[in-house]
PDB file of C-alpha atoms in Angstrom:
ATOM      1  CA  UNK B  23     -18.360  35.535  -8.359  1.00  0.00           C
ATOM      2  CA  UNK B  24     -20.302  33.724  -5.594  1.00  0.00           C
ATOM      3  CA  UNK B  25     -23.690  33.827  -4.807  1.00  0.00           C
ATOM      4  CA  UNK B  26     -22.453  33.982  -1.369  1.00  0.00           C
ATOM      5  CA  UNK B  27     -21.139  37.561  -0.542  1.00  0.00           C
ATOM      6  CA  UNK B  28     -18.459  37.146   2.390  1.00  0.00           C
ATOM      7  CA  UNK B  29     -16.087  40.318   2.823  1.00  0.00           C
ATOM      8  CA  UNK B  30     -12.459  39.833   1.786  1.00  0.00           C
ATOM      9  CA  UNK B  31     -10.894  40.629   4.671  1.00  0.00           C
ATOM     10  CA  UNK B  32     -11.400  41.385   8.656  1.00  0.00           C
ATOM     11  CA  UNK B  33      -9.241  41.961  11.466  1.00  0.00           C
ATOM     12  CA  UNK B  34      -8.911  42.312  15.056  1.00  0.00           C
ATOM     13  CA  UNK B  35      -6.879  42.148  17.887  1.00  0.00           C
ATOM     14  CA  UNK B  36      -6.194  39.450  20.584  1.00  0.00           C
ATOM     15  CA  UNK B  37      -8.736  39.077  22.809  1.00  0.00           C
ATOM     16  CA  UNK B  38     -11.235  40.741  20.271  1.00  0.00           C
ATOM     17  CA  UNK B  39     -14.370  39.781  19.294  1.00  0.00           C
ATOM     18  CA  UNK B  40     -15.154  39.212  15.498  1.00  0.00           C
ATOM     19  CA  UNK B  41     -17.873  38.450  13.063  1.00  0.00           C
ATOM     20  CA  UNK B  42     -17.935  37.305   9.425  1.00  0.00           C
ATOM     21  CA  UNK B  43     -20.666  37.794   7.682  1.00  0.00           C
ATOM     22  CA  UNK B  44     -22.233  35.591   4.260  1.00  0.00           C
ATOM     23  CA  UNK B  45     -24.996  36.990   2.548  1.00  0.00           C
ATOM     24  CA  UNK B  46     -26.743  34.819   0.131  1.00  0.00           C
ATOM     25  CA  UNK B  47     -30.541  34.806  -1.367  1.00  0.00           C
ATOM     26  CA  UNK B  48     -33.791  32.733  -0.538  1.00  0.00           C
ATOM     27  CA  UNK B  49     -32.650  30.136  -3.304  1.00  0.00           C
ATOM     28  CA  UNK B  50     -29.652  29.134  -0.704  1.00  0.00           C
ATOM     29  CA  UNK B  51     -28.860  30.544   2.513  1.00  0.00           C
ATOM     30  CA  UNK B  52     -32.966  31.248   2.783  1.00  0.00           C
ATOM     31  CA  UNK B  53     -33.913  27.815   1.927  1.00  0.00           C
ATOM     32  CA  UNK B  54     -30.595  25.527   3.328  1.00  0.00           C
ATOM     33  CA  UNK B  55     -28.507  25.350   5.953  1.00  0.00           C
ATOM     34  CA  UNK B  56     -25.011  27.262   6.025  1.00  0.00           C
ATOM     35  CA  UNK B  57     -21.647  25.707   7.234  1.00  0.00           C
ATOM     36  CA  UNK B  58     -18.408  27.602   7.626  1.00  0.00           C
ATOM     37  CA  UNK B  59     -14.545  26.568   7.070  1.00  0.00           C
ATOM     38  CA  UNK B  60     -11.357  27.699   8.373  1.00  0.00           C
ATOM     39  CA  UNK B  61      -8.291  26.798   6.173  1.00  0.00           C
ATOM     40  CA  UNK B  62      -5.154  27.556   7.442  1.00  0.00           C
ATOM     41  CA  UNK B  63      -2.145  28.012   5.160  1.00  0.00           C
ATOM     42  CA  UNK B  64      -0.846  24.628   4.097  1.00  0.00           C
ATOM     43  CA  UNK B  65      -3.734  23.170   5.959  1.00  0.00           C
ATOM     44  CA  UNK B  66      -6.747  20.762   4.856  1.00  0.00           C
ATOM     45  CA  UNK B  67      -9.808  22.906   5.201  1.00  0.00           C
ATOM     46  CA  UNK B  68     -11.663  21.998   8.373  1.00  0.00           C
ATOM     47  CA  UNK B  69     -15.333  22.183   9.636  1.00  0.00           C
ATOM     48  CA  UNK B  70     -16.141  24.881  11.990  1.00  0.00           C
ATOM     49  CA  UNK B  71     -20.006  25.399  11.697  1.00  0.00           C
ATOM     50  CA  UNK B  72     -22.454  22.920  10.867  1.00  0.00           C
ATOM     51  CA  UNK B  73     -25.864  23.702  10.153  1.00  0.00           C
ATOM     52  CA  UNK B  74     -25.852  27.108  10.940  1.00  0.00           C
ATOM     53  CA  UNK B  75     -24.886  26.876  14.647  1.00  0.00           C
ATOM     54  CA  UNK B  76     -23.819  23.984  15.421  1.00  0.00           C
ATOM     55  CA  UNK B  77     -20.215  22.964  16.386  1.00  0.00           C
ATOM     56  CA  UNK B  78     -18.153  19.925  15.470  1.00  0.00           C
ATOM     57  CA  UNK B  79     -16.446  17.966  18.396  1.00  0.00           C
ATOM     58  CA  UNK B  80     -13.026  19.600  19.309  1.00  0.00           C
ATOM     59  CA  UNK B  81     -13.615  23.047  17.744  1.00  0.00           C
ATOM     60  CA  UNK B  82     -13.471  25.539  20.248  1.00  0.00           C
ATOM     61  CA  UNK B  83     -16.835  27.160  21.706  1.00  0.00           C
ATOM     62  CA  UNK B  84     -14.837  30.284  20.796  1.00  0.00           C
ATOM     63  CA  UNK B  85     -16.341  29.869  17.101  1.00  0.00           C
ATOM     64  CA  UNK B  86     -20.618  30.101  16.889  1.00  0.00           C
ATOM     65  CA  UNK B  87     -22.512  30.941  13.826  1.00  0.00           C
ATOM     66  CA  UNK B  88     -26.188  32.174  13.348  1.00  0.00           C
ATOM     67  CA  UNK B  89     -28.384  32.280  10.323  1.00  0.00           C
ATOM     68  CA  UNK B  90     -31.260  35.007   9.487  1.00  0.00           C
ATOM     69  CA  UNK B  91     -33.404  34.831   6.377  1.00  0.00           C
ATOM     70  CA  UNK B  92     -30.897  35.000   3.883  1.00  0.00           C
ATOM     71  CA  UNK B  93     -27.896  36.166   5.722  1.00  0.00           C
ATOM     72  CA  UNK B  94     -25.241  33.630   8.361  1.00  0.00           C
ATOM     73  CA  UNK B  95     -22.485  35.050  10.069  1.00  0.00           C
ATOM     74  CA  UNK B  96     -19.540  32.954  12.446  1.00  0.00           C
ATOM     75  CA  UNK B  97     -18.571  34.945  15.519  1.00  0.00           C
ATOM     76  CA  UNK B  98     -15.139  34.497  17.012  1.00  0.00           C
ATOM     77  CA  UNK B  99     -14.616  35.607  20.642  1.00  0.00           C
ATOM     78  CA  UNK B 100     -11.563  36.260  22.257  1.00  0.00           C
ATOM     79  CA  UNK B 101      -9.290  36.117  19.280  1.00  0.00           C
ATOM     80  CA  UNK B 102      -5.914  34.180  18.871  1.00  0.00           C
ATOM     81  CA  UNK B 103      -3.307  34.579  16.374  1.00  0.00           C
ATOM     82  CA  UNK B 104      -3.580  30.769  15.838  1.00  0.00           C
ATOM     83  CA  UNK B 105      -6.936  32.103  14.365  1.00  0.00           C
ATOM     84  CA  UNK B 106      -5.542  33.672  11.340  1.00  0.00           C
ATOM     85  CA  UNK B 107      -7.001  32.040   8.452  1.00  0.00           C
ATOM     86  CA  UNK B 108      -9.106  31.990   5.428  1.00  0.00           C
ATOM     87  CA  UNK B 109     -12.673  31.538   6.227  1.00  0.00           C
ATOM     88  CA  UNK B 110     -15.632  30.344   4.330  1.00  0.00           C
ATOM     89  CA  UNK B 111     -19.310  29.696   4.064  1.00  0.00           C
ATOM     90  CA  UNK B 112     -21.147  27.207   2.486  1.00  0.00           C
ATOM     91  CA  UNK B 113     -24.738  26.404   1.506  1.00  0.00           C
ATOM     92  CA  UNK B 114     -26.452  25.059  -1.332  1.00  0.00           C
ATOM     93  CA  UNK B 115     -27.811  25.921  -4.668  1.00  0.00           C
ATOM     94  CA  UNK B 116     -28.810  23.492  -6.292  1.00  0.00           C
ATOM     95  CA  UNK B 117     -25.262  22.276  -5.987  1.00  0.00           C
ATOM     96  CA  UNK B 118     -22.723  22.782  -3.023  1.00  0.00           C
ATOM     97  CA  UNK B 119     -21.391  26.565  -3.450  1.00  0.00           C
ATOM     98  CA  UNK B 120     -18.731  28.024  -1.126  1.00  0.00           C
ATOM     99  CA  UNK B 121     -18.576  32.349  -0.299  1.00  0.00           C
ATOM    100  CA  UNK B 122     -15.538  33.741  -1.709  1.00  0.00           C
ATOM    101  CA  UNK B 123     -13.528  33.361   1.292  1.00  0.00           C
ATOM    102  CA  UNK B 124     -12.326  36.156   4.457  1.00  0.00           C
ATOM    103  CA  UNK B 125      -9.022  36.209   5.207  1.00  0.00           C
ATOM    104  CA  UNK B 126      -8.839  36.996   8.818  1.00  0.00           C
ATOM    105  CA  UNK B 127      -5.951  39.084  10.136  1.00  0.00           C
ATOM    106  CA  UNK B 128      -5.021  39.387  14.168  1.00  0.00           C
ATOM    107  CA  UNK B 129      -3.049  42.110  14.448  1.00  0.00           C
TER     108      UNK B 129
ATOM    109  CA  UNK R  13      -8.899   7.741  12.935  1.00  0.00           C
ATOM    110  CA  UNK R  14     -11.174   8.971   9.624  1.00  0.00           C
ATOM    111  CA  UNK R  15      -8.096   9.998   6.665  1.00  0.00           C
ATOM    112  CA  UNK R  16      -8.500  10.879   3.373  1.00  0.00           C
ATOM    113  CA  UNK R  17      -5.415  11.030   1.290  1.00  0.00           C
ATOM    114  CA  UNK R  18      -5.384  12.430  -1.953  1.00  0.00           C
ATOM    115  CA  UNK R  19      -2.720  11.741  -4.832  1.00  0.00           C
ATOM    116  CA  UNK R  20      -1.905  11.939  -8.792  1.00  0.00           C
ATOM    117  CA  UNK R  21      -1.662  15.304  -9.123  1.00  0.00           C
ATOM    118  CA  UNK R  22       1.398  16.823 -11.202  1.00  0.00           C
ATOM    119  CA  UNK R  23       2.056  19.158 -13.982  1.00  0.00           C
ATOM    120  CA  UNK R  24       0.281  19.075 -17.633  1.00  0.00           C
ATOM    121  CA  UNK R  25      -0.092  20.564 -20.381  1.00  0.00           C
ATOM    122  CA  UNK R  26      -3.540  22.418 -21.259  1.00  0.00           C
ATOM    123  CA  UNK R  27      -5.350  19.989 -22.936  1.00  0.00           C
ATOM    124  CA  UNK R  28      -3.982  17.269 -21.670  1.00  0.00           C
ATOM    125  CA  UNK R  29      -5.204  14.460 -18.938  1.00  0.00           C
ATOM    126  CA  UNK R  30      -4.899  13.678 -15.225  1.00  0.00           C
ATOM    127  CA  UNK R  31      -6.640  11.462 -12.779  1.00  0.00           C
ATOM    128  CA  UNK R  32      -6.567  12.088  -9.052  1.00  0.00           C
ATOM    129  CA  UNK R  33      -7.409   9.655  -6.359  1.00  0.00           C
ATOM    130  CA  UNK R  34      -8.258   9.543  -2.887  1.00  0.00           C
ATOM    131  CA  UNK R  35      -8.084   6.565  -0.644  1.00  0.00           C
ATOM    132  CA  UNK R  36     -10.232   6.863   2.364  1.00  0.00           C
ATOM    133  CA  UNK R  37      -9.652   4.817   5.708  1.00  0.00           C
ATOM    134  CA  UNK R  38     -10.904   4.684   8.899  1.00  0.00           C
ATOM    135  CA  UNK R  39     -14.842   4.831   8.158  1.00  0.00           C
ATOM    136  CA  UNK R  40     -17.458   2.589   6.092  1.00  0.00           C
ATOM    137  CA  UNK R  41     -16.707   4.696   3.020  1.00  0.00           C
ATOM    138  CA  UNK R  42     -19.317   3.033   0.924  1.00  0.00           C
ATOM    139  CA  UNK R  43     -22.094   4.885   3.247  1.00  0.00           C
ATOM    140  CA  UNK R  44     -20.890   8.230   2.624  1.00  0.00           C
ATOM    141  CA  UNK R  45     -21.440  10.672  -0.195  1.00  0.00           C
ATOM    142  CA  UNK R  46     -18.237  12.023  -1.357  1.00  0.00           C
ATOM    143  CA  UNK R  47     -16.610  15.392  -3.174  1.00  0.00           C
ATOM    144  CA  UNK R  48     -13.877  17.074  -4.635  1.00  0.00           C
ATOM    145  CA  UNK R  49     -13.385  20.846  -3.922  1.00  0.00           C
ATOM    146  CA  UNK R  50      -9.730  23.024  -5.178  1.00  0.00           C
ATOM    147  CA  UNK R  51      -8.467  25.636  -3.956  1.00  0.00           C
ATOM    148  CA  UNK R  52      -6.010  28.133  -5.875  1.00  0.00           C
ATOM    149  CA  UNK R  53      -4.608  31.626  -3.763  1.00  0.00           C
ATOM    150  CA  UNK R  54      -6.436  34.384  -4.660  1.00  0.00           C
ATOM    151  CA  UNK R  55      -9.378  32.672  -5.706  1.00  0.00           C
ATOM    152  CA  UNK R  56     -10.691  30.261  -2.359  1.00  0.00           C
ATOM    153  CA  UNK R  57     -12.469  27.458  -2.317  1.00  0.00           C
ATOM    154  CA  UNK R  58     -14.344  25.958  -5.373  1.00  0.00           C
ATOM    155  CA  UNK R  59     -16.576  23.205  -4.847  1.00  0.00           C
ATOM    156  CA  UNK R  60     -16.067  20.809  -8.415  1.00  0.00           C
ATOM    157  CA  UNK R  61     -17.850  17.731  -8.165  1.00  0.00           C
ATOM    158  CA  UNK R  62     -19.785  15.537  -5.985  1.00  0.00           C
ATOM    159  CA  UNK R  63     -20.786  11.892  -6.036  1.00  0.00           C
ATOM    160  CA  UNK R  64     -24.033   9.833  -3.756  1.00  0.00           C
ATOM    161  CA  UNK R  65     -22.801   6.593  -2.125  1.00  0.00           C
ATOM    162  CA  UNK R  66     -23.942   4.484  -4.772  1.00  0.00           C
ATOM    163  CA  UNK R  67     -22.902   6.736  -7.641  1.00  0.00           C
ATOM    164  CA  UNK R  68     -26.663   6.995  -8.933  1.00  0.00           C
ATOM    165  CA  UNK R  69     -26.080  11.027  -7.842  1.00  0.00           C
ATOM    166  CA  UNK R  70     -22.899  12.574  -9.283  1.00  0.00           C
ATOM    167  CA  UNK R  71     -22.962  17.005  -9.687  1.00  0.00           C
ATOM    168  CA  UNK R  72     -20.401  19.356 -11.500  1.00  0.00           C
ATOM    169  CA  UNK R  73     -19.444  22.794 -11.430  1.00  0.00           C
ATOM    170  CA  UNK R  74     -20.647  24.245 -14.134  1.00  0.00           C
ATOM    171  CA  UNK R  75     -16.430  25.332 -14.762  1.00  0.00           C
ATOM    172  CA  UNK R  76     -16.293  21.741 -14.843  1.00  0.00           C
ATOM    173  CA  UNK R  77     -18.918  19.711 -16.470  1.00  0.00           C
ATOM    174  CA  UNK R  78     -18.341  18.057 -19.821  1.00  0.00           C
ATOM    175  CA  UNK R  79     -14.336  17.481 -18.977  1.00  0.00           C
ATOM    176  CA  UNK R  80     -14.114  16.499 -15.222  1.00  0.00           C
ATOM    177  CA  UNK R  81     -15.284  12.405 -14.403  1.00  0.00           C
ATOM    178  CA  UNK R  82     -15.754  11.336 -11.136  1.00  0.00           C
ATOM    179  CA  UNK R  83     -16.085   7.820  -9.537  1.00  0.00           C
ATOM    180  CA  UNK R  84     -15.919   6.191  -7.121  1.00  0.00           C
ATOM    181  CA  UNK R  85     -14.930   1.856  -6.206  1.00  0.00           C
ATOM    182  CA  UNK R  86     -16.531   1.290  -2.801  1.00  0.00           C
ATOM    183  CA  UNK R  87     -14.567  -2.289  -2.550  1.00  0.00           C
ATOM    184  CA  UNK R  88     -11.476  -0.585  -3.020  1.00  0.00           C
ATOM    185  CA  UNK R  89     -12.471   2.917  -0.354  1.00  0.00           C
ATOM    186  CA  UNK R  90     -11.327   5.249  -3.365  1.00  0.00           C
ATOM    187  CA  UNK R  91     -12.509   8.276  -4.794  1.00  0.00           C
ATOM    188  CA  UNK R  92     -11.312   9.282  -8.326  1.00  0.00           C
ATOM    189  CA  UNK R  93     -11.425  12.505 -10.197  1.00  0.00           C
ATOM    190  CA  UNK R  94     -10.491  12.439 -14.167  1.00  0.00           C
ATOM    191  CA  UNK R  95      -9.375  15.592 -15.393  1.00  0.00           C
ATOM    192  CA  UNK R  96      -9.759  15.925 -19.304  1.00  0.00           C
ATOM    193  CA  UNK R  97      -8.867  19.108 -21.546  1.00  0.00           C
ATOM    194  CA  UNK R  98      -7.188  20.837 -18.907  1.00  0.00           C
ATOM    195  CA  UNK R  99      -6.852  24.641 -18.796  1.00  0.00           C
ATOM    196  CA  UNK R 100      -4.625  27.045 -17.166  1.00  0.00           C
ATOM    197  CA  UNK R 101      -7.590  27.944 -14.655  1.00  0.00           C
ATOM    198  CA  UNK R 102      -7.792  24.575 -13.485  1.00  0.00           C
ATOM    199  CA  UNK R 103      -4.463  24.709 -11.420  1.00  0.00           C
ATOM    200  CA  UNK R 104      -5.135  24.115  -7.822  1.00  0.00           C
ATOM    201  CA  UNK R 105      -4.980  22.012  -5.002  1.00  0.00           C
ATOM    202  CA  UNK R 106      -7.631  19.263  -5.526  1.00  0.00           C
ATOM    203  CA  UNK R 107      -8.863  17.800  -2.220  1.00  0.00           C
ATOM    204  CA  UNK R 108     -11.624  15.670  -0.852  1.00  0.00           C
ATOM    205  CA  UNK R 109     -13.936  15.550   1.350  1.00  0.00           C
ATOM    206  CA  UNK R 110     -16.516  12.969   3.296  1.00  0.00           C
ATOM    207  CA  UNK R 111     -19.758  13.929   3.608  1.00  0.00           C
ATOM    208  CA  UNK R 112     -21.858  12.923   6.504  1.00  0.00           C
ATOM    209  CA  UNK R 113     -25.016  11.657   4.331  1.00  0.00           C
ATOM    210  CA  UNK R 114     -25.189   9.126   1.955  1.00  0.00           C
ATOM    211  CA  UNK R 115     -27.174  10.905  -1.016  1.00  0.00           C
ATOM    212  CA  UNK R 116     -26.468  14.543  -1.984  1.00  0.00           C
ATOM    213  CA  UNK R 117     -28.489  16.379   0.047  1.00  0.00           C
ATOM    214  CA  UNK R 118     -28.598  20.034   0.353  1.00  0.00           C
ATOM    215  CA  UNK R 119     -28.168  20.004   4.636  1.00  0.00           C
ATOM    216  CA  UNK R 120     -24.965  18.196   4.057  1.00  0.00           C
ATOM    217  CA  UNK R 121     -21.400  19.242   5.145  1.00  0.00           C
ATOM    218  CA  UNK R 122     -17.838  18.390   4.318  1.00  0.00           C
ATOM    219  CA  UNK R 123     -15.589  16.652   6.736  1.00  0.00           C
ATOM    220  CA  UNK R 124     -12.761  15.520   7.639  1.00  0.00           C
ATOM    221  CA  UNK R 125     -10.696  17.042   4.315  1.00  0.00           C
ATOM    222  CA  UNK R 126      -7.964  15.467   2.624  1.00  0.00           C
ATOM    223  CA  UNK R 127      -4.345  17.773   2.678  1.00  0.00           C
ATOM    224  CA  UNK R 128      -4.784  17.529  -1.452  1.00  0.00           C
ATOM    225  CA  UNK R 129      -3.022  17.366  -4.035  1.00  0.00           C
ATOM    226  CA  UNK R 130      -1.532  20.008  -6.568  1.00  0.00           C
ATOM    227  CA  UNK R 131      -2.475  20.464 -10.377  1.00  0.00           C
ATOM    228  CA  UNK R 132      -0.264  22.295 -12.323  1.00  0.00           C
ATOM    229  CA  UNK R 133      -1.742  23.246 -15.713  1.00  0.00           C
ATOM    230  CA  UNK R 134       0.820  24.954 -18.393  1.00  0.00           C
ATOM    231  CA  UNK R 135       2.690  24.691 -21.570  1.00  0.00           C
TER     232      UNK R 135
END
């Protein structure tokens, strides 16, 4: 078990809009930053989110993320089916920790 | 172009030994801390081990520590990972990742990833 609490699963449908949601506790997500992950089947895991909100070069302004206290959550508008994936947070805690992964699902 | 390839992995026995590599190309890898983090379906991503630039910093997973090595030869841009007394629940993909500091700091983040490389861990 984590100490980052994602949901297992979430779906929507093209065009939706979607939000993932990592709870943590003040000894990570309240006191570091949070960065999410998508990894696609067969894929390397990629950077989506740094530092809470920010995005990497070439990832689609689609994809935004927000922190509060000891919560972060990455939003994804207007949904794709390319956008099926495994997502994942990731703070610290003492050590580099990872949530236990959303699988995404566009129906 | 920043790549990261990974390779040794393979099937073992439990209890037995591998080493994985990773040669990095394509940045100054000797100013960048540097991880290992598997991945196994059904149970995401698990962050294993990390090392600082200089190697004076090195973490492990707790699931880890006491049978996992890693180090790292800046003159020769590789990472290593040396897997001792492997278990069942170590079978994964093994990849790594660049961070974008030089020490292990907790506002750090992984990327670019490697594709990785599979363990296979059974009798």
């Amino acid at each position: 078990q984590s100490v980052l609490t994602q949901p297992p699963s979430a779906s929507g449908t093209p065009g939706q809009r979607v939000t993932i949601s990592c709870s943590g506790s003040s000894f990570n997500i309240g006191g570091f930053a949070v960065n999410w992950y998508q990894h696609l089947p067969g894929m390397a895991p990629k950077l989506l989110i740094y530092t809470n909100n920010n995005r990497p070069s070439g990832v689609s302004d689609r994809f935004s993320g927000s922190k509060s206290d000891t919560s972060a959550s990455l939003a994804i508008s207007g949904l794709q089916s390319a956008d099926e994936a495994e997502y994942y947070c990731a703070g610290w805690d003492g050590s580099p920790v990872f949530g236990g992964g959303t699988k995404l699902t566009v129906l | 172009e920043v790549q990261l390839v990974e390779s040794g992995g393979g099937l073992a026995q439990p209890g037995r030994s591998l080493r994985l590599s990773c040669a990095a190309s394509g940045f100054s890898f000797h100013d960048y801390a540097m991880h290992w983090v598997r991945h196994s379906p059904g149970k995401g991503l698990e962050w294993v081990s990390s090392i600082s630039w200089n190697s004076r910093s090195i973490l492990y997973a707790d699931s880890v520590k006491g049978r996992f090595t890693i180090t790292r030869d800046n003159a020769k841009n590789a990472l290593y990972l040396q897997m001792d007394s492997l278990r069942a629940e170590d079978t994964a993909f093994y990849h790594c990742a660049k961070d974008d500091y030089r020490f292990l700091e907790p506002w750090g983040w992984f990327d670019p990833w490697g594709q990785g490389t599979l363990v296979t861990v059974s009798s």
